[in-house]
Short mmCIF file of C-alpha atoms in Angstrom, two decimals:
data_model
loop_
_atom_site.label_atom_id
_atom_site.label_comp_id
_atom_site.label_asym_id
_atom_site.label_seq_id
_atom_site.Cartn_x
_atom_site.Cartn_y
_atom_site.Cartn_z
CA MET S 28 -22.79 -13.10 -7.43
CA GLU S 29 -25.20 -12.80 -4.87
CA GLU S 30 -23.16 -13.98 -2.30
CA LEU S 31 -21.14 -11.32 -2.69
CA MET S 32 -23.38 -9.14 -2.67
CA GLY S 33 -23.88 -8.58 1.43
CA CYS S 34 -20.47 -7.46 1.47
CA ASP S 35 -18.70 -4.06 2.00
CA VAL S 36 -15.64 -4.62 0.06
CA VAL S 37 -14.70 -7.51 -2.42
CA LEU S 38 -10.97 -8.18 -2.97
CA LEU S 39 -10.28 -10.01 -5.72
CA CYS S 40 -7.10 -11.83 -5.51
CA GLY S 41 -5.44 -13.66 -8.90
CA ILE S 42 -2.57 -13.77 -11.18
CA SER S 43 -3.10 -11.56 -14.48
CA GLY S 44 -5.52 -13.00 -16.62
CA SER S 45 -7.44 -14.91 -14.30
CA GLY S 46 -10.82 -12.81 -14.54
CA LYS S 47 -10.72 -10.16 -12.07
CA THR S 48 -11.79 -7.85 -14.12
CA THR S 49 -14.20 -9.28 -15.38
CA LEU S 50 -15.99 -9.84 -12.98
CA ALA S 51 -15.06 -6.34 -11.52
CA ARG S 52 -16.80 -4.41 -14.08
CA ARG S 53 -19.94 -7.18 -13.21
CA LEU S 54 -19.75 -6.12 -9.45
CA ALA S 55 -19.27 -2.57 -10.77
CA GLY S 56 -23.02 -3.05 -12.83
CA ARG S 57 -24.87 -4.15 -8.85
CA GLY S 58 -23.62 -0.95 -7.76
CA PHE S 59 -19.98 -1.68 -6.73
CA GLU S 60 -17.51 0.70 -7.54
CA HIS S 61 -14.72 -0.43 -9.22
CA LEU S 62 -11.17 0.26 -8.04
CA SER S 63 -8.14 -1.31 -10.08
CA LEU S 64 -4.18 -1.37 -9.96
CA ASP S 65 -3.95 -1.36 -13.13
CA GLY S 66 -6.08 1.50 -13.83
CA ILE S 67 -5.07 4.29 -11.21
CA MET S 68 -1.42 2.74 -12.94
CA TRP S 69 -2.95 3.89 -16.74
CA ASP S 70 -4.11 6.97 -15.31
CA GLU S 71 -1.11 8.50 -13.14
CA PHE S 72 2.18 7.22 -15.76
CA GLY S 73 0.60 6.11 -18.99
CA ASP S 74 1.44 3.58 -21.06
CA PHE S 75 4.43 3.11 -19.12
CA ALA S 76 7.20 0.20 -20.66
CA PRO S 77 5.60 -3.54 -18.39
CA GLU S 78 10.06 -3.34 -17.04
CA GLU S 79 8.26 0.11 -14.51
CA PHE S 80 6.18 -1.60 -12.83
CA VAL S 81 7.85 -2.47 -10.27
CA ASN S 82 8.72 1.38 -10.10
CA TYR S 83 4.90 2.59 -10.60
CA ARG S 84 3.62 0.03 -8.00
CA ASP S 85 3.91 1.03 -4.54
CA ARG S 86 2.54 4.93 -5.25
CA ALA S 87 -0.92 3.83 -7.15
CA GLU S 88 -0.96 0.72 -4.20
CA SER S 89 -1.19 3.77 -2.02
CA LEU S 90 -3.62 6.12 -3.99
CA LEU S 91 -5.58 2.27 -4.41
CA THR S 92 -5.96 2.29 -0.27
CA ASP S 93 -6.80 5.97 -0.68
CA ARG S 94 -9.85 5.78 -3.10
CA LEU S 95 -10.65 2.32 -0.84
CA ARG S 96 -10.91 4.48 2.34
CA GLN S 97 -12.87 7.30 0.73
CA ALA S 98 -15.67 4.95 -1.12
CA VAL S 99 -16.42 3.74 2.23
CA ALA S 100 -16.71 6.41 4.16
CA SER S 101 -18.94 8.26 1.51
CA GLY S 102 -20.58 4.15 2.53
CA LYS S 103 -20.60 2.89 -1.30
CA ARG S 104 -19.61 -0.60 -1.76
CA ALA S 105 -16.58 -1.28 -3.60
CA VAL S 106 -14.91 -3.34 -5.58
CA VAL S 107 -10.89 -4.01 -5.58
CA ASP S 108 -9.11 -5.05 -8.38
CA ALA S 109 -5.36 -6.12 -7.60
CA THR S 110 -3.10 -9.33 -7.53
CA LEU S 111 -3.16 -9.42 -4.12
CA CYS S 112 -0.78 -12.25 -4.66
CA LYS S 113 0.89 -12.77 -1.28
CA ARG S 114 -1.48 -13.87 1.95
CA ALA S 115 0.27 -11.06 3.46
CA LYS S 116 -1.28 -8.34 1.51
CA ARG S 117 -5.01 -9.64 1.51
CA ASP S 118 -4.49 -9.95 5.13
CA ALA S 119 -3.37 -5.69 5.18
CA TYR S 120 -6.65 -4.94 2.87
CA ARG S 121 -8.95 -7.14 5.04
CA ALA S 122 -7.57 -5.27 8.20
CA LEU S 123 -7.30 -2.15 6.10
CA VAL S 124 -11.12 -2.56 5.76
CA ALA S 125 -12.44 -3.81 9.44
CA SER S 126 -10.45 -0.83 10.97
CA LEU S 127 -12.94 1.62 8.44
CA GLY S 128 -16.03 -0.92 10.30
CA ALA S 129 -16.67 -2.37 7.26
CA SER S 130 -17.23 -6.04 5.95
CA CYS S 131 -15.27 -7.70 3.18
CA CYS S 132 -14.60 -11.38 0.62
CA LEU S 133 -12.20 -12.61 -0.38
CA VAL S 134 -12.66 -13.80 -4.52
CA TYR S 135 -9.64 -16.07 -5.93
CA CYS S 136 -9.87 -16.04 -9.84
CA HIS S 137 -7.61 -18.43 -11.56
CA ALA S 138 -7.21 -20.27 -14.74
CA ASP S 139 -5.05 -22.58 -15.85
CA GLU S 140 -0.93 -21.76 -17.05
CA ALA S 141 -1.79 -22.37 -20.43
CA THR S 142 -5.05 -20.15 -20.28
CA LEU S 143 -3.60 -17.27 -18.78
CA ARG S 144 -1.11 -16.99 -21.36
CA GLU S 145 -3.18 -16.97 -24.30
CA ARG S 146 -5.52 -14.06 -22.55
CA LEU S 147 -2.18 -11.93 -22.07
CA ARG S 148 -1.19 -12.58 -25.53
CA ARG S 149 -4.19 -11.30 -26.49
CA ARG S 150 -4.35 -8.38 -24.15
CA ASN S 151 -0.99 -7.59 -25.07
CA VAL S 152 -2.22 -6.63 -27.95
CA SER S 153 -4.06 -4.10 -27.15
CA PRO S 154 -3.19 -2.00 -23.53
CA GLY S 155 -5.62 0.08 -21.97
CA ARG S 156 -6.30 1.38 -18.96
CA GLU S 157 -7.41 -1.54 -16.69
CA ALA S 158 -5.12 -3.79 -19.73
CA ALA S 159 -1.30 -3.93 -18.48
CA VAL S 160 0.94 -5.41 -20.59
CA VAL S 161 1.77 -8.66 -19.38
CA THR S 162 5.20 -10.69 -20.74
CA ASP S 163 5.67 -13.54 -20.81
CA GLU S 164 8.64 -13.72 -18.02
CA MET S 165 6.27 -11.25 -16.16
CA LEU S 166 3.60 -14.03 -16.21
CA ASP S 167 6.36 -16.69 -14.88
CA LYS S 168 7.50 -14.39 -12.05
CA PHE S 169 3.71 -14.02 -10.63
CA LEU S 170 3.18 -17.61 -11.64
CA ALA S 171 5.98 -18.90 -9.45
CA GLY S 172 4.89 -15.95 -6.61
CA PHE S 173 1.62 -16.51 -5.90
CA GLN S 174 -0.33 -17.80 -2.78
CA PRO S 175 -3.27 -18.82 -3.18
CA PRO S 176 -5.66 -18.46 -1.10
CA MET S 177 -5.42 -21.58 1.58
CA ASP S 178 -8.31 -23.45 3.47
CA ASP S 179 -8.28 -21.11 6.57
CA GLU S 180 -8.57 -17.97 4.59
CA SER S 181 -12.52 -17.59 3.93
CA HIS S 182 -12.79 -16.90 0.11
CA VAL S 183 -14.78 -17.72 -2.70
CA ASP S 184 -13.99 -19.69 -5.98
CA ALA S 185 -15.21 -17.22 -8.84
CA THR S 186 -15.04 -20.00 -10.88
CA SER S 187 -18.77 -20.59 -10.80
CA LEU S 188 -19.56 -16.33 -10.52
CA LEU S 189 -17.56 -15.94 -14.37
CA ARG S 190 -19.69 -18.58 -15.46
CA GLU S 191 -23.15 -16.77 -14.71
CA PRO S 192 -24.93 -14.89 -17.75
CA TYR S 193 -23.97 -10.72 -17.10
CA THR S 194 -27.14 -9.84 -16.34
CA SER S 195 -26.88 -4.92 -14.42
CA GLU S 196 -29.23 -4.91 -12.30
#
């Protein structure tokens, strides 16, 4: 976790169920403002049907970037909890953070397909602010379309970070 403490903004990327929110909560315990796309969607649109996700995503992402700008402008460190499933989207967030004069780190959260499906089945029983329902069909689309960070895209693998014992300092 120490390698992230020098970053102004931590960008989390990974498919739903890969551990992004767990890691974001740990960073929030270390002083980062937790900016969650799922949380924004819940706050703005409530408990909507999964098929409506695409109708709300753009508005929620706009709110997320507004909140990121506000956090950086006020001198806060922030963790962006969103899938950031495409290289172009991660590049856009990195460019935004750089334009704000802040530094960022990208963290790649991942798990095998069976683990993702099991986590999402458990999570779908009790959806909430930071736990949107993800159907098997949605997960299939996410798996097919996700672009993991490549070697030329500087990133930290979350596997070791998620294994660290949790302590808020």
